[in-house]
């Protein structure tokens, strides 16, 4: 578990992008080749996700990787 | 080792941002709290770096995390 605010912000952005396309977690899992439980953990900000998985998510969401970080500011 | 083109593009962007600020890998390591060898591996595209380390790098480079992905397109 993690309450890292950056991870939470990243996960919320991914969830928003997914819902904006009316995709379920299962559908995004299929499109990105990741396990549905892993996607749930990412969306909740519990996973220090590696960039390879992020690139897969970006492809599954049909967005640029940089867009996943639009709400994360340092 | 990895030749993943997305990881290579990410590493090249990080190297460019570091050099634009005339920072050595050692200086960036100090500023971001990461090991210098790890930064070398990231810049060469050999590391499936986690987002927490990316957030640390963004802070060390004084850029937004999204900027690290400016050259990675899916």
Coordinates of N, CA and C in Angstrom, one line a residue:
Chain A
X1 N 0.8 -1.2 0.0 CA 0.0 0.0 0.0 C 0.9 1.2 0.0
X2 N 0.4 2.3 -0.5 CA 1.1 3.5 -0.6 C 0.2 4.7 -0.6
X3 N 0.5 5.7 0.1 CA -0.2 7.0 0.1 C 0.6 8.1 -0.6
X4 N 1.6 7.7 -1.3 CA 2.4 8.7 -2.0 C 1.5 9.5 -2.9
X5 N 1.5 10.8 -2.6 CA 0.5 11.7 -3.4 C 0.8 11.7 -4.9
X6 N 2.0 11.5 -5.3 CA 2.3 11.5 -6.7 C 1.7 10.3 -7.4
X7 N 1.8 9.1 -6.7 CA 1.3 7.9 -7.2 C -0.3 8.0 -7.2
X8 N -0.8 8.6 -6.2 CA -2.3 8.7 -6.2 C -2.8 9.6 -7.3
X9 N -2.0 10.7 -7.6 CA -2.4 11.6 -8.7 C -2.3 10.9 -10.0
X10 N -1.2 10.1 -10.2 CA -1.0 9.4 -11.4 C -2.2 8.4 -11.6
X11 N -2.5 7.7 -10.6 CA -3.6 6.7 -10.6 C -4.9 7.3 -11.0
X12 N -5.2 8.5 -10.4 CA -6.5 9.2 -10.6 C -6.5 9.6 -12.1
X13 N -5.4 10.1 -12.6 CA -5.4 10.5 -14.0 C -5.7 9.3 -14.9
X14 N -5.1 8.1 -14.6 CA -5.3 6.9 -15.4 C -6.8 6.5 -15.4
X15 N -7.3 6.6 -14.1 CA -8.7 6.2 -14.0 C -9.6 7.2 -14.8
X16 N -9.3 8.5 -14.7 CA -10.1 9.4 -15.5 C -10.1 9.2 -17.0
X17 N -8.9 8.9 -17.5 CA -8.7 8.7 -18.9 C -9.5 7.4 -19.3
X18 N -9.4 6.4 -18.4 CA -10.1 5.1 -18.7 C -11.6 5.4 -18.8
X19 N -12.1 6.1 -17.8 CA -13.6 6.3 -17.7 C -14.1 7.2 -18.8
X20 N -13.2 8.1 -19.2 CA -13.6 9.1 -20.3 C -13.8 8.3 -21.6
X21 N -13.2 7.1 -21.7 CA -13.4 6.3 -22.9 C -14.4 5.1 -22.6
X22 N -15.0 5.2 -21.4 CA -16.0 4.2 -21.1 C -15.5 2.8 -21.1
X23 N -14.2 2.7 -20.6 CA -13.6 1.4 -20.6 C -13.7 0.9 -19.1
X24 N -13.9 -0.4 -19.0 CA -13.8 -1.1 -17.6 C -12.3 -1.4 -17.4
X25 N -12.0 -1.7 -16.1 CA -10.6 -2.1 -15.8 C -10.3 -3.4 -16.6
X26 N -11.3 -4.2 -16.8 CA -11.0 -5.5 -17.5 C -10.7 -5.2 -19.0
X27 N -11.4 -4.2 -19.5 CA -11.2 -3.9 -21.0 C -9.8 -3.2 -21.1
X28 N -9.5 -2.3 -20.2 CA -8.1 -1.7 -20.3 C -7.0 -2.8 -20.1
X29 N -7.3 -3.7 -19.2 CA -6.3 -4.8 -19.0 C -6.1 -5.6 -20.3
X30 N -7.1 -5.9 -21.0 CA -7.0 -6.6 -22.2 C -6.3 -5.8 -23.3
X31 N -6.6 -4.5 -23.3 CA -6.0 -3.6 -24.4 C -4.5 -3.4 -24.1
X32 N -4.1 -3.4 -22.8 CA -2.7 -3.0 -22.4 C -1.9 -4.2 -22.1
X33 N -2.5 -5.4 -22.0 CA -1.8 -6.6 -21.7 C -1.3 -6.7 -20.3
X34 N -2.0 -6.0 -19.4 CA -1.7 -6.1 -18.0 C -2.8 -6.8 -17.2
X35 N -2.5 -7.2 -16.0 CA -3.5 -7.9 -15.2 C -4.5 -6.9 -14.6
X36 N -5.7 -7.3 -14.6 CA -6.7 -6.3 -14.1 C -6.5 -5.9 -12.6
X37 N -5.9 -6.8 -11.8 CA -5.7 -6.5 -10.4 C -4.5 -5.5 -10.4
X38 N -3.6 -5.6 -11.3 CA -2.5 -4.6 -11.3 C -3.0 -3.2 -11.7
X39 N -3.9 -3.2 -12.6 CA -4.5 -1.9 -13.0 C -5.2 -1.3 -11.8
X40 N -6.0 -2.1 -11.1 CA -6.7 -1.6 -9.9 C -5.7 -0.9 -8.9
X41 N -4.6 -1.6 -8.7 CA -3.6 -1.1 -7.8 C -2.9 0.2 -8.2
X42 N -2.7 0.3 -9.5 CA -2.1 1.5 -10.1 C -3.1 2.6 -9.9
X43 N -4.4 2.4 -10.2 CA -5.4 3.5 -10.1 C -5.6 3.9 -8.7
X44 N -5.3 3.0 -7.7 CA -5.5 3.4 -6.3 C -4.2 4.1 -5.8
X45 N -3.1 4.1 -6.6 CA -1.9 4.7 -6.2 C -1.1 3.9 -5.3
X46 N -1.3 2.5 -5.4 CA -0.6 1.6 -4.5 C 0.6 1.0 -5.1
X47 N 0.9 1.3 -6.4 CA 1.9 0.6 -7.1 C 3.0 1.6 -7.6
X48 N 4.2 1.3 -7.3 CA 5.3 2.0 -7.9 C 5.6 1.5 -9.3
X49 N 4.7 1.8 -10.2 CA 4.6 1.1 -11.5 C 5.9 1.5 -12.3
X50 N 6.4 0.5 -13.0 CA 7.5 0.7 -13.9 C 7.1 1.3 -15.2
X51 N 8.0 2.0 -15.9 CA 7.7 2.8 -17.1 C 7.2 1.9 -18.2
X52 N 7.7 0.6 -18.3 CA 7.2 -0.3 -19.3 C 5.7 -0.5 -19.2
X53 N 5.3 -0.7 -18.0 CA 3.8 -0.9 -17.8 C 3.1 0.4 -18.1
X54 N 3.7 1.5 -17.8 CA 3.0 2.8 -18.2 C 2.9 3.0 -19.7
X55 N 4.0 2.6 -20.4 CA 3.9 2.7 -21.8 C 2.8 1.8 -22.4
X56 N 2.6 0.6 -21.8 CA 1.5 -0.3 -22.2 C 0.2 0.3 -21.9
X57 N 0.0 1.0 -20.7 CA -1.2 1.6 -20.4 C -1.5 2.8 -21.4
X58 N -0.5 3.5 -21.7 CA -0.7 4.6 -22.6 C -1.2 4.1 -24.0
X59 N -0.6 3.0 -24.4 CA -1.1 2.4 -25.7 C -2.5 2.0 -25.5
X60 N -2.8 1.3 -24.4 CA -4.2 0.8 -24.2 C -5.2 2.0 -24.1
X61 N -4.8 3.1 -23.6 CA -5.7 4.3 -23.5 C -5.6 5.2 -24.8
X62 N -4.7 4.8 -25.7 CA -4.5 5.6 -26.9 C -4.1 7.1 -26.5
X63 N -3.2 7.3 -25.6 CA -2.7 8.6 -25.3 C -1.2 8.6 -25.3
X64 N -0.6 9.7 -25.2 CA 0.8 9.8 -25.1 C 1.2 9.6 -23.6
X65 N 2.4 8.9 -23.4 CA 2.8 8.7 -22.0 C 2.8 9.9 -21.1
X66 N 3.2 11.0 -21.7 CA 3.3 12.3 -21.0 C 1.9 12.7 -20.4
X67 N 0.9 12.3 -21.1 CA -0.5 12.7 -20.6 C -0.9 12.0 -19.3
X68 N -0.2 10.9 -19.1 CA -0.5 10.2 -17.8 C -0.1 11.0 -16.6
X69 N 0.9 11.9 -16.8 CA 1.5 12.7 -15.7 C 0.9 14.1 -15.7
X70 N -0.2 14.3 -16.4 CA -0.6 15.7 -16.5 C -1.0 16.3 -15.1
X71 N -1.4 15.5 -14.2 CA -1.8 16.0 -12.9 C -0.8 15.9 -11.8
X72 N 0.5 15.4 -12.2 CA 1.5 15.2 -11.2 C 2.5 16.4 -11.4
X73 N 2.6 17.2 -10.4 CA 3.5 18.3 -10.4 C 4.5 18.2 -9.3
X74 N 5.8 18.5 -9.6 CA 6.9 18.4 -8.6 C 7.3 19.8 -8.2
Chain B
X1 N 20.1 -5.5 -19.2 CA 20.2 -4.7 -20.4 C 18.9 -4.6 -21.2
X2 N 18.6 -3.6 -21.9 CA 17.4 -3.5 -22.6 C 17.6 -2.6 -23.8
X3 N 17.0 -3.0 -24.9 CA 17.0 -2.1 -26.1 C 15.6 -1.6 -26.4
X4 N 14.8 -1.6 -25.4 CA 13.4 -1.1 -25.5 C 13.5 0.4 -26.0
X5 N 13.0 0.6 -27.2 CA 13.1 2.0 -27.8 C 12.5 3.1 -26.9
X6 N 11.4 2.7 -26.2 CA 10.8 3.7 -25.3 C 11.7 4.1 -24.1
X7 N 12.3 3.0 -23.6 CA 13.3 3.3 -22.5 C 14.5 4.1 -23.0
X8 N 14.9 3.8 -24.2 CA 16.1 4.5 -24.7 C 15.7 6.0 -24.9
X9 N 14.5 6.2 -25.5 CA 14.1 7.6 -25.7 C 13.9 8.4 -24.3
X10 N 13.4 7.7 -23.4 CA 13.2 8.3 -22.0 C 14.6 8.7 -21.5
X11 N 15.6 7.7 -21.6 CA 16.9 8.0 -21.0 C 17.6 9.1 -21.8
X12 N 17.4 9.2 -23.1 CA 18.0 10.2 -23.8 C 17.5 11.6 -23.4
X13 N 16.2 11.7 -23.2 CA 15.6 12.9 -22.7 C 16.1 13.3 -21.4
X14 N 16.3 12.4 -20.5 CA 16.8 12.7 -19.1 C 18.3 13.2 -19.3
X15 N 19.0 12.5 -20.1 CA 20.4 13.0 -20.3 C 20.5 14.4 -20.9
X16 N 19.6 14.6 -21.9 CA 19.6 16.0 -22.5 C 19.2 17.0 -21.5
X17 N 18.2 16.7 -20.6 CA 17.8 17.7 -19.6 C 18.9 17.9 -18.6
X18 N 19.6 16.9 -18.2 CA 20.7 17.0 -17.3 C 21.9 17.8 -17.9
X19 N 22.2 17.5 -19.1 CA 23.3 18.3 -19.8 C 23.0 19.7 -20.0
X20 N 21.7 20.0 -20.3 CA 21.3 21.4 -20.6 C 21.5 22.2 -19.3
X21 N 21.5 21.5 -18.2 CA 21.7 22.3 -16.9 C 23.2 22.1 -16.4
X22 N 24.0 21.6 -17.3 CA 25.4 21.4 -17.0 C 25.6 20.7 -15.7
X23 N 24.8 19.6 -15.5 CA 24.9 18.8 -14.3 C 25.7 17.5 -14.7
X24 N 26.6 17.0 -13.9 CA 27.1 15.7 -14.0 C 26.1 14.6 -13.5
X25 N 26.4 13.4 -13.9 CA 25.5 12.3 -13.3 C 25.6 12.3 -11.8
X26 N 26.8 12.6 -11.3 CA 27.0 12.6 -9.8 C 26.2 13.7 -9.2
X27 N 26.2 14.9 -9.8 CA 25.4 16.0 -9.3 C 23.9 15.7 -9.3
X28 N 23.4 15.1 -10.4 CA 22.0 14.7 -10.5 C 21.7 13.7 -9.4
X29 N 22.6 12.7 -9.2 CA 22.4 11.7 -8.2 C 22.2 12.3 -6.8
X30 N 23.0 13.3 -6.5 CA 22.9 14.0 -5.2 C 21.6 14.7 -5.1
X31 N 21.2 15.4 -6.2 CA 20.0 16.2 -6.1 C 18.8 15.4 -6.1
X32 N 18.8 14.2 -6.7 CA 17.6 13.4 -6.8 C 17.6 12.3 -5.7
X33 N 18.7 12.1 -5.0 CA 18.7 11.0 -4.0 C 18.8 9.6 -4.6
X34 N 19.3 9.5 -5.8 CA 19.4 8.2 -6.4 C 20.9 7.9 -6.6
X35 N 21.2 6.6 -6.8 CA 22.6 6.2 -6.9 C 23.1 6.6 -8.4
X36 N 24.3 7.0 -8.5 CA 24.9 7.5 -9.8 C 24.9 6.3 -10.8
X37 N 25.1 5.1 -10.4 CA 25.1 4.0 -11.3 C 23.7 3.8 -11.8
X38 N 22.7 4.0 -11.0 CA 21.3 3.8 -11.4 C 20.9 4.9 -12.5
X39 N 21.4 6.1 -12.2 CA 21.1 7.2 -13.2 C 21.8 6.8 -14.6
X40 N 23.0 6.3 -14.5 CA 23.7 5.9 -15.8 C 22.8 4.8 -16.5
X41 N 22.3 3.9 -15.8 CA 21.5 2.8 -16.4 C 20.2 3.4 -17.0
X42 N 19.6 4.3 -16.3 CA 18.4 4.9 -16.8 C 18.7 5.7 -18.1
X43 N 19.7 6.5 -18.1 CA 20.1 7.3 -19.3 C 20.4 6.4 -20.5
X44 N 20.9 5.2 -20.2 CA 21.2 4.3 -21.3 C 20.0 3.4 -21.7
X45 N 18.9 3.6 -21.1 CA 17.7 2.9 -21.4 C 17.7 1.4 -21.0
X46 N 18.5 1.1 -19.9 CA 18.7 -0.2 -19.5 C 17.8 -0.6 -18.3
X47 N 17.1 0.4 -17.8 CA 16.3 0.2 -16.5 C 14.8 0.5 -16.7
X48 N 14.0 -0.5 -16.3 CA 12.6 -0.3 -16.3 C 12.2 0.5 -15.0
X49 N 12.6 1.8 -15.1 CA 12.6 2.6 -13.8 C 11.1 2.8 -13.3
X50 N 11.0 2.7 -12.0 CA 9.7 3.0 -11.4 C 9.4 4.5 -11.3
X51 N 8.1 4.7 -11.2 CA 7.7 6.1 -11.3 C 8.2 6.9 -10.1
X52 N 8.4 6.3 -8.9 CA 8.9 7.1 -7.8 C 10.3 7.6 -8.1
X53 N 11.1 6.8 -8.7 CA 12.5 7.3 -9.1 C 12.3 8.4 -10.1
X54 N 11.4 8.2 -11.0 CA 11.2 9.3 -12.0 C 10.8 10.6 -11.4
X55 N 9.9 10.5 -10.4 CA 9.5 11.7 -9.7 C 10.7 12.4 -9.0
X56 N 11.6 11.6 -8.5 CA 12.8 12.1 -7.8 C 13.7 12.8 -8.9
X57 N 13.8 12.1 -10.0 CA 14.6 12.7 -11.1 C 14.0 14.0 -11.6
X58 N 12.7 14.1 -11.7 CA 12.1 15.3 -12.1 C 12.4 16.4 -11.1
X59 N 12.3 16.1 -9.8 CA 12.6 17.1 -8.8 C 14.1 17.5 -9.0
X60 N 15.0 16.6 -9.2 CA 16.4 16.9 -9.3 C 16.7 17.7 -10.5
X61 N 15.9 17.5 -11.5 CA 16.1 18.3 -12.8 C 15.3 19.6 -12.8
X62 N 14.4 19.7 -11.8 CA 13.5 20.9 -11.7 C 12.6 21.0 -12.9
X63 N 12.1 19.9 -13.4 CA 11.1 19.8 -14.5 C 9.9 19.1 -14.0
X64 N 8.8 19.2 -14.8 CA 7.6 18.4 -14.5 C 7.8 16.9 -15.0
X65 N 7.3 16.0 -14.2 CA 7.4 14.6 -14.7 C 7.0 14.4 -16.2
X66 N 6.0 15.0 -16.6 CA 5.5 14.8 -18.0 C 6.6 15.2 -19.0
X67 N 7.5 16.1 -18.6 CA 8.6 16.6 -19.5 C 9.6 15.5 -19.8
X68 N 9.7 14.5 -18.9 CA 10.6 13.4 -19.1 C 10.2 12.6 -20.2
X69 N 8.9 12.6 -20.6 CA 8.4 11.7 -21.6 C 8.1 12.4 -22.9
X70 N 8.7 13.6 -23.0 CA 8.4 14.4 -24.2 C 8.8 13.8 -25.5
X71 N 9.8 12.9 -25.5 CA 10.3 12.3 -26.7 C 9.7 10.8 -26.9
X72 N 8.9 10.4 -26.0 CA 8.3 9.0 -26.0 C 6.9 9.1 -26.6
X73 N 6.7 8.5 -27.8 CA 5.4 8.6 -28.4 C 4.9 7.2 -28.6
X74 N 3.7 6.9 -28.3 CA 3.1 5.5 -28.5 C 2.2 5.5 -29.7

